[in-house]
PDB file of C-alpha atoms and ligand atoms in Angstrom:
ATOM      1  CA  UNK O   1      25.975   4.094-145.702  1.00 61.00           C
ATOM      2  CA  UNK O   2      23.955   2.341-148.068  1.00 82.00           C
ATOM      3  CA  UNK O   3      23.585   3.473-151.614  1.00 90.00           C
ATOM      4  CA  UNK O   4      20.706   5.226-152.920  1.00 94.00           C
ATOM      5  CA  UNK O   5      20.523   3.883-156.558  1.00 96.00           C
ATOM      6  CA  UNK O   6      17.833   5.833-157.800  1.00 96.00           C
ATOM      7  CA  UNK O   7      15.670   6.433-161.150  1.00 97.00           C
ATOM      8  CA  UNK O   8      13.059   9.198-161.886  1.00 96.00           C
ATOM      9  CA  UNK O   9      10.028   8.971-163.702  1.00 96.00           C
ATOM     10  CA  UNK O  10       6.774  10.891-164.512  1.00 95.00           C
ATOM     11  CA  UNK O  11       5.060  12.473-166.949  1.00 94.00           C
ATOM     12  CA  UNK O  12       6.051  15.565-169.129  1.00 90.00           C
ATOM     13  CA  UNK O  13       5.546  18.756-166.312  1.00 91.00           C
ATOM     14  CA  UNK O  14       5.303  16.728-163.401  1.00 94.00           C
ATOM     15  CA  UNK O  15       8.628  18.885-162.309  1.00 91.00           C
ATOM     16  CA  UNK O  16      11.071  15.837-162.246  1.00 91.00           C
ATOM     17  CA  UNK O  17      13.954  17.794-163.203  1.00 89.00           C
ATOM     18  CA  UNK O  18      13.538  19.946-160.483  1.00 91.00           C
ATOM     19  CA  UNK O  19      13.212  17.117-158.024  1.00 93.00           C
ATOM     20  CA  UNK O  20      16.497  15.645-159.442  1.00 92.00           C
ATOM     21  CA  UNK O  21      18.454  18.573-158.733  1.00 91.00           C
ATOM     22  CA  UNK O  22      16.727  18.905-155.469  1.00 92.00           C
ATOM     23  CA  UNK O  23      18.085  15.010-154.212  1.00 92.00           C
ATOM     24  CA  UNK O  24      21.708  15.999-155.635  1.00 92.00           C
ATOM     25  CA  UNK O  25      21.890  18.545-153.489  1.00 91.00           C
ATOM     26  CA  UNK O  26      20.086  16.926-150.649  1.00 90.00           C
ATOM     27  CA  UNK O  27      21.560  13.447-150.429  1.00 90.00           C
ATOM     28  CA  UNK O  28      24.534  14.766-152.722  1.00 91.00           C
ATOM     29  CA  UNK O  29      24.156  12.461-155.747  1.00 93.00           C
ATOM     30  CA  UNK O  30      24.835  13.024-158.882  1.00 94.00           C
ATOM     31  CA  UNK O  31      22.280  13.435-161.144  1.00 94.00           C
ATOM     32  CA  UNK O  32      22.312  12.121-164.995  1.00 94.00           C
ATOM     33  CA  UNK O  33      19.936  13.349-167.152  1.00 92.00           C
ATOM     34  CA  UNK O  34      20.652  11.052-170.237  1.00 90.00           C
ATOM     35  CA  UNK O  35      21.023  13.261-172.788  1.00 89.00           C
ATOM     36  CA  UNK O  36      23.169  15.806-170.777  1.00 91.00           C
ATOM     37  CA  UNK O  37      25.670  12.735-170.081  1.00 92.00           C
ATOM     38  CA  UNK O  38      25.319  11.404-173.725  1.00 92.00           C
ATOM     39  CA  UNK O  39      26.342  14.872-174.810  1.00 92.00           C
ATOM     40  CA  UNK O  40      29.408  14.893-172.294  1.00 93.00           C
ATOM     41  CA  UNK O  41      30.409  11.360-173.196  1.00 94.00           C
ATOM     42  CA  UNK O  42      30.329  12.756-176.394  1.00 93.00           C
ATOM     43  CA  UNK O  43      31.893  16.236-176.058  1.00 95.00           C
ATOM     44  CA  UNK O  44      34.921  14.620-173.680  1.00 94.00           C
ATOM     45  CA  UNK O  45      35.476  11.622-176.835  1.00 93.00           C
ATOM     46  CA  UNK O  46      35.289   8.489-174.649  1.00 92.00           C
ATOM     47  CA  UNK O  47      35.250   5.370-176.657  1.00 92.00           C
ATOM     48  CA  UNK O  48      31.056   5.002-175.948  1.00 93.00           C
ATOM     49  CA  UNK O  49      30.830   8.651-176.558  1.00 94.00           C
ATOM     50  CA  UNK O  50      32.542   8.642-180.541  1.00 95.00           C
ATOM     51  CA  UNK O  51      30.098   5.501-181.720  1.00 94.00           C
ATOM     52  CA  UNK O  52      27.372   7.914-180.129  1.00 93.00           C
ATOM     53  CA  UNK O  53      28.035  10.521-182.125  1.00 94.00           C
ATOM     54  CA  UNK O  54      28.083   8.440-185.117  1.00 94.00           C
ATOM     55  CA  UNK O  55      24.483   7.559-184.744  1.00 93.00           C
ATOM     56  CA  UNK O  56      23.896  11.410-183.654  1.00 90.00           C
ATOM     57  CA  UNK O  57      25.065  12.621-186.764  1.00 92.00           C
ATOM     58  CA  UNK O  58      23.207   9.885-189.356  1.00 93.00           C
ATOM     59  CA  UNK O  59      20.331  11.457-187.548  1.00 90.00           C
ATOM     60  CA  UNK O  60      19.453   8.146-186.048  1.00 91.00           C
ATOM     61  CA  UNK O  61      18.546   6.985-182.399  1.00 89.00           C
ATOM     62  CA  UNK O  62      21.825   5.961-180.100  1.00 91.00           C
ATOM     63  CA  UNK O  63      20.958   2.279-179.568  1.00 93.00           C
ATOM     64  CA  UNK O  64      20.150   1.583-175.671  1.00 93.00           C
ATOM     65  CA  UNK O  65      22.982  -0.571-175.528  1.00 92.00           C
ATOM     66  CA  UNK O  66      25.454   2.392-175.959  1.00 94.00           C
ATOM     67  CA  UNK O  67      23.030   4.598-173.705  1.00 95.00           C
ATOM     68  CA  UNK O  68      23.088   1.851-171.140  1.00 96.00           C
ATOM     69  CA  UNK O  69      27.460   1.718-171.544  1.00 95.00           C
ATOM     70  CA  UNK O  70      27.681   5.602-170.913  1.00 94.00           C
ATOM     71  CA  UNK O  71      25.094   5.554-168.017  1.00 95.00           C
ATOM     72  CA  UNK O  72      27.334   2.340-167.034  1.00 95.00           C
ATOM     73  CA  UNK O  73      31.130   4.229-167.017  1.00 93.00           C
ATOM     74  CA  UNK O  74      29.591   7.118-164.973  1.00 93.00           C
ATOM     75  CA  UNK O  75      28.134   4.430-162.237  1.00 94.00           C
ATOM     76  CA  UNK O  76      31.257   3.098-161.816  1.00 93.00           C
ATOM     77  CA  UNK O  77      32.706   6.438-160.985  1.00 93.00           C
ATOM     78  CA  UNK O  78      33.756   7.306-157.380  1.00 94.00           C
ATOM     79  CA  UNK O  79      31.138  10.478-158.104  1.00 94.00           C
ATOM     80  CA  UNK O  80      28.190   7.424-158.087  1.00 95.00           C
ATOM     81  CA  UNK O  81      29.689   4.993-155.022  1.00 94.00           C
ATOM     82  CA  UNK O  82      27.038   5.850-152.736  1.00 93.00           C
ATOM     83  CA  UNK O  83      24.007   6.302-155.357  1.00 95.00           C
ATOM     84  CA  UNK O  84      23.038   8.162-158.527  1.00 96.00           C
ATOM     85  CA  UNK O  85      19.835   9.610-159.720  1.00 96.00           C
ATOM     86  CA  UNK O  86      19.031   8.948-162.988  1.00 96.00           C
ATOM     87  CA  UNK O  87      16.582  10.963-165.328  1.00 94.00           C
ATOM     88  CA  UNK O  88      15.138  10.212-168.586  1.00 91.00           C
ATOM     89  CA  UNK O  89      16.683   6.529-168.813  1.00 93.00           C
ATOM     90  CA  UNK O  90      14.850   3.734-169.043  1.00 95.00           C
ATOM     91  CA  UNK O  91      11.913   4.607-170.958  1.00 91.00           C
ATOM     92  CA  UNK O  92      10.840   1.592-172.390  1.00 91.00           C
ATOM     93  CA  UNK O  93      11.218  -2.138-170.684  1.00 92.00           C
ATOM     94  CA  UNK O  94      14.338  -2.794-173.029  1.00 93.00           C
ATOM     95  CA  UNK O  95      15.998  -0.432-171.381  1.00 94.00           C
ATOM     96  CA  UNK O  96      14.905  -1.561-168.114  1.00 96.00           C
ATOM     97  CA  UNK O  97      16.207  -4.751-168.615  1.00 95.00           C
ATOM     98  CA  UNK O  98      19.754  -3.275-169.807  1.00 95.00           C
ATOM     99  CA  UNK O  99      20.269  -1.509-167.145  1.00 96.00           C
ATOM    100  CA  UNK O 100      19.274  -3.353-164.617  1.00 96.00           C
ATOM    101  CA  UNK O 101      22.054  -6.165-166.574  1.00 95.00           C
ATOM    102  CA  UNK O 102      24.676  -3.526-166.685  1.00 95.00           C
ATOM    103  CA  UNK O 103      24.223  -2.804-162.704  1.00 96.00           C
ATOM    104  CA  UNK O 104      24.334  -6.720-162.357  1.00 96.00           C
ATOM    105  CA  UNK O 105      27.569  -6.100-164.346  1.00 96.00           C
ATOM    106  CA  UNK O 106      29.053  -3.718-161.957  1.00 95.00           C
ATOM    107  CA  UNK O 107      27.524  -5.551-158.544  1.00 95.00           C
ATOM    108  CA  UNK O 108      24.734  -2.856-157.429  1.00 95.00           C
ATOM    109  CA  UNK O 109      21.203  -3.078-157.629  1.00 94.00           C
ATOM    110  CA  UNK O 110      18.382  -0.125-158.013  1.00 96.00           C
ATOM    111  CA  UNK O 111      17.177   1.239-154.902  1.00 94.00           C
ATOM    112  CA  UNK O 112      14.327   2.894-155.271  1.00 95.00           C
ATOM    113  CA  UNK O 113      12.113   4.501-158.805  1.00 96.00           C
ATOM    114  CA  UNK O 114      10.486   7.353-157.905  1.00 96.00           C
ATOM    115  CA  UNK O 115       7.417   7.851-159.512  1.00 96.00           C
ATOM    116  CA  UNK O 116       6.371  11.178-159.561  1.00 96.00           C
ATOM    117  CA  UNK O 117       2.452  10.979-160.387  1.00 95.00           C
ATOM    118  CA  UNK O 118       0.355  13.822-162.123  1.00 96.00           C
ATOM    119  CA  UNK O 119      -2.682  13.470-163.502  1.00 96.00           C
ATOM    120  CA  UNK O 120      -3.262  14.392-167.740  1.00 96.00           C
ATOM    121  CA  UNK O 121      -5.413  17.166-166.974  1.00 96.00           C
ATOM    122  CA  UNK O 122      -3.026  18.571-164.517  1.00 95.00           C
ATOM    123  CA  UNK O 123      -0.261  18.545-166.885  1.00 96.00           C
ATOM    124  CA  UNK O 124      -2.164  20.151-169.319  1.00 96.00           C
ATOM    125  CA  UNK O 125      -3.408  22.943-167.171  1.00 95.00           C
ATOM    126  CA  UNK O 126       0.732  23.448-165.653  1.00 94.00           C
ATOM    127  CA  UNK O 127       2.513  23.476-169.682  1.00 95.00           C
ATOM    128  CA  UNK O 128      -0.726  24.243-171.691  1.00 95.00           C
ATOM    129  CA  UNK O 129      -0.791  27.885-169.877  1.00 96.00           C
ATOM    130  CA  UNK O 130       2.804  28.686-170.711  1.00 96.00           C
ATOM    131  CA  UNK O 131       2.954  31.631-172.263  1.00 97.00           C
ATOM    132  CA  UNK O 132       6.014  32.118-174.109  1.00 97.00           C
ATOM    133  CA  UNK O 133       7.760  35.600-175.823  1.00 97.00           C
ATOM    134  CA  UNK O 134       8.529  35.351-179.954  1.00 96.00           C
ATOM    135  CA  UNK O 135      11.209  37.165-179.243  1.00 96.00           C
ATOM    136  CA  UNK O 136      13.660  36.565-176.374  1.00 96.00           C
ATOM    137  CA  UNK O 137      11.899  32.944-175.221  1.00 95.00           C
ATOM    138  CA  UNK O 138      10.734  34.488-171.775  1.00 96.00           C
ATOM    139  CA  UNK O 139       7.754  32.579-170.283  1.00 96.00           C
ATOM    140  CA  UNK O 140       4.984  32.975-168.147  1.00 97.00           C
ATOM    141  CA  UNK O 141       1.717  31.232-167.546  1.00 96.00           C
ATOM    142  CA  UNK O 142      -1.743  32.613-167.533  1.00 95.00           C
ATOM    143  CA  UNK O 143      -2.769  31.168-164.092  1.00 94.00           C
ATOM    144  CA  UNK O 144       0.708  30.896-162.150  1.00 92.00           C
ATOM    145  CA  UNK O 145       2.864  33.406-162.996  1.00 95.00           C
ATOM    146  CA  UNK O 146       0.648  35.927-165.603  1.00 97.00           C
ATOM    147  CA  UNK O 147       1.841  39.007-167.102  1.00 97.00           C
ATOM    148  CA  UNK O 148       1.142  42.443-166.172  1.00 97.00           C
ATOM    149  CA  UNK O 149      -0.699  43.210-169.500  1.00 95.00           C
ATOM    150  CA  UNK O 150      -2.291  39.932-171.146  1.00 94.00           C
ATOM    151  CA  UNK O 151      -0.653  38.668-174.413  1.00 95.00           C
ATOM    152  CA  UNK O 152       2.798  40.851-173.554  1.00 97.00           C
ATOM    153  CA  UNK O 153       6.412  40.072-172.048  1.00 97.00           C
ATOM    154  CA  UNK O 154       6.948  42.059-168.687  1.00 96.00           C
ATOM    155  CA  UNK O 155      10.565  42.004-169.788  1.00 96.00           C
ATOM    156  CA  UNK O 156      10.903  43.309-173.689  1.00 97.00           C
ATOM    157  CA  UNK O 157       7.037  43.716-174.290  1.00 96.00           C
ATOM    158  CA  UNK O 158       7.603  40.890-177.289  1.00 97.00           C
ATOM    159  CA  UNK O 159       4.117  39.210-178.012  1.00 97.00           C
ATOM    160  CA  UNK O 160       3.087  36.018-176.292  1.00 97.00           C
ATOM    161  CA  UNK O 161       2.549  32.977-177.935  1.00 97.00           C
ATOM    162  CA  UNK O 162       1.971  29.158-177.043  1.00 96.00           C
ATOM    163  CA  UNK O 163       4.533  27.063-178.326  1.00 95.00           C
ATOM    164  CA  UNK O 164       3.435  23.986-180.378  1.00 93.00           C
ATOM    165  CA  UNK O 165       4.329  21.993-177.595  1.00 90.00           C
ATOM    166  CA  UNK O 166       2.439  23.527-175.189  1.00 94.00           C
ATOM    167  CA  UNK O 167      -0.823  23.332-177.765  1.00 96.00           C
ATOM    168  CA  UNK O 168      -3.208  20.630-175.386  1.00 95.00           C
ATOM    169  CA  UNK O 169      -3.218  17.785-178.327  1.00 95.00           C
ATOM    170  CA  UNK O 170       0.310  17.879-178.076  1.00 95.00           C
ATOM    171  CA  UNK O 171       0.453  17.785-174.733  1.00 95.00           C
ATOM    172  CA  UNK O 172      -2.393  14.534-174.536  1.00 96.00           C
ATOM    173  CA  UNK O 173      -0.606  13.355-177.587  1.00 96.00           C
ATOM    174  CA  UNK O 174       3.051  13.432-175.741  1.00 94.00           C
ATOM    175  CA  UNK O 175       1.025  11.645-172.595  1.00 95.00           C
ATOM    176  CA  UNK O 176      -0.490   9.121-174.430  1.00 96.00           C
ATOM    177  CA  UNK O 177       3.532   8.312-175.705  1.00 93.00           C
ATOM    178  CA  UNK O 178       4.290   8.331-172.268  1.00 93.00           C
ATOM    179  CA  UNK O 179       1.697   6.135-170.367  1.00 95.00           C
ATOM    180  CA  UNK O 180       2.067   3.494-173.263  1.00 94.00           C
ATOM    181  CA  UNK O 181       5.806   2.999-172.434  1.00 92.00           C
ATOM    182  CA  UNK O 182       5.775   3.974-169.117  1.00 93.00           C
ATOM    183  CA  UNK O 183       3.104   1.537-167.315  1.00 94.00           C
ATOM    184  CA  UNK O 184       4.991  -1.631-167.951  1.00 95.00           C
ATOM    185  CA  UNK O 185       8.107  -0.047-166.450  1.00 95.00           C
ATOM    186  CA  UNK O 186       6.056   0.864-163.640  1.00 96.00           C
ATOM    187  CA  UNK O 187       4.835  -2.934-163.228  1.00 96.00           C
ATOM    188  CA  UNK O 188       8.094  -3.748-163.828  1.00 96.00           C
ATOM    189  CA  UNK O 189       9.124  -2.327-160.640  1.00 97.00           C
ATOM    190  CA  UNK O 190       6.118  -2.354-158.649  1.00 97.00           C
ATOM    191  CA  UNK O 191       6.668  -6.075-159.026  1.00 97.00           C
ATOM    192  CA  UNK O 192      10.366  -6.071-157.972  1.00 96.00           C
ATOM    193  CA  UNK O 193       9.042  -3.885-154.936  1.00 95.00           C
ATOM    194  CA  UNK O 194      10.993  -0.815-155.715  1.00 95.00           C
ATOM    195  CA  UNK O 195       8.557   1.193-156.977  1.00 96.00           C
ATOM    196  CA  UNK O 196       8.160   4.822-154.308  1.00 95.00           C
ATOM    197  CA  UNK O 197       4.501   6.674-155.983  1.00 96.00           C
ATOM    198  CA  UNK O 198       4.722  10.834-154.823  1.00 96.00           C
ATOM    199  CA  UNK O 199       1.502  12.547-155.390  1.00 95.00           C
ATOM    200  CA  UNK O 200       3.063  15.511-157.841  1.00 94.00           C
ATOM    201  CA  UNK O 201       0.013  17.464-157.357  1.00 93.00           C
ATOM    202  CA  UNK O 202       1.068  19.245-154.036  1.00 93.00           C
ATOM    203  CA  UNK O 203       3.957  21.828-154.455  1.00 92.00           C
ATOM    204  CA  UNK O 204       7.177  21.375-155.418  1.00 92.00           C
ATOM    205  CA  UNK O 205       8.577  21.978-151.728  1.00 94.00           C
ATOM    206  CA  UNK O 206       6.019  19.589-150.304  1.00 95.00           C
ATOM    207  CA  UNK O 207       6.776  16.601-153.239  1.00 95.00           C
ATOM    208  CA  UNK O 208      10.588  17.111-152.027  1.00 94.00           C
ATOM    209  CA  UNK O 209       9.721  16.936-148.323  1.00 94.00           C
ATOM    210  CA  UNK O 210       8.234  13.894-149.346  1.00 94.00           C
ATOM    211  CA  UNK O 211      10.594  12.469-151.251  1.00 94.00           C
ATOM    212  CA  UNK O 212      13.660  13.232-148.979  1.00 92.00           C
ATOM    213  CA  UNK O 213      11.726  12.039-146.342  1.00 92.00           C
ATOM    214  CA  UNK O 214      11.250   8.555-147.840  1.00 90.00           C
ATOM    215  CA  UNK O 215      14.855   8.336-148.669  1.00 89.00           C
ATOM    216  CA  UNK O 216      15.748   9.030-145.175  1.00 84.00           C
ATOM    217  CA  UNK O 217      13.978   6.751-143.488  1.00 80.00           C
ATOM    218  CA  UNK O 218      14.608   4.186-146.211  1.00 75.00           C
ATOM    219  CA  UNK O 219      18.303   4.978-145.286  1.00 72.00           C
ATOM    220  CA  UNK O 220      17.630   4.926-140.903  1.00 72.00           C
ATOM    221  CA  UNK O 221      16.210   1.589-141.234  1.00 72.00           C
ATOM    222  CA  UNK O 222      19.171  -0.291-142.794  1.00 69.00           C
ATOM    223  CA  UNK O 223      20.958   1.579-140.510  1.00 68.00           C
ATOM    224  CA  UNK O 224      19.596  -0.278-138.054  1.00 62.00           C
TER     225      UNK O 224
HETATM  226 ZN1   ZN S   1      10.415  38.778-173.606  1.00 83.46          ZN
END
């Protein structure tokens, strides 16, 4: 079976974690968020995982090279031999380029990115109408999943609020961030001829139909 060496990307709300869990159970790959592996690298004191935490507690970014080392030990794992989906890593074309060294290093290639696309204004209308309760964190959202009584959690009756992230300059602020570092990597594999674009605007079900069925067939025809 050929491997499915995959990465994620898209925009803040275009559901991408969901999608990520949705392949690992699908095409049963693991799935590394970056800083949920960091965190375990860290947590289970491999040799990548104590310099980590040295930068972690100065307060100051892990260096991609270290990132790129504990993505690297978990590829090499029997867990990853017939693919991987990776979240949140690269993010800028630095990163590309050390991980696509490091999987030169360990003799695979990337299969696939997966871009999931959103427009802005469609990820400001799915986290700017999050509705979330001061007290217990519950949250709803005004046009998808509203409360009973407007401004109140149906589960402890705590006030609603938005969270500063979910405020709509933060939002455009957090997309302009994104599309600045995120449209070279796209070129980046465009150009390499990796690069699968899923219209995140339909529902999650139909993006993973989509998605699994591009994988599959990806899969049938070196089959073949
Ligand atoms: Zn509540």
């Amino acid at each position: 079976m050929s491997e499915l060496n995959l990465v994620l990307l898209g925009p803040p709300g275009s559901g991408k974690g969901t999608q990520g869990e949705r392949l690992q159970e699908d095409f049963h790959l693991p799935y590394y968020a970056t800083g949920d592996i960091l965190r375990a690298a860290v947590r289970d004191e491999t040799e990548l995982g104590r310099e980590a935490k040295e930068y972690m507690d100065r307060g100051d970014l892990v260096p991609d090279e270290v990132i790129v080392g504990v993505i690297g030990e978990r590829i090499a794992q029997h867990e990853a031999a017939d693919g991987f989906i990776l979240d949140g890593f690269p993010r800028t074309t630095p990163q590309a380029e050390a991980l696509d060294s490091k999987m030169g290093e360990l003799g695979r290639e990337l299969t696939a990115a997966l871009l999931i696309d959103v427009t802005d204004d469609e990820v400001v209308r799915r986290l700017g109408g999050r509705r979330t309760c001061v007290k217990n964190g519950h949250v709803f959202h005004v046009e998808f999943d509203p409360p009973k009584n407007e401004g109140i959690c149906d589960v402890c009756g705590a006030r609603l609020e938005v969270r500063d992230d979910d405020k709509p300059d933060v939002i455009r602020h957090r997309l302009a961030t994104y599309h600045e570092k995120t449209e070279p990597l796209i070129a980046r594999y465009e150009e390499a001829g990796i690069l699968r674009r899923i219209d995140g605007s339909l529902t999650p079900d139909e993006v993973g139909d989509r998605i699994r069925a591009m994988l599959a067939t990806r899969r049938m025809e070196e089959e073949l």
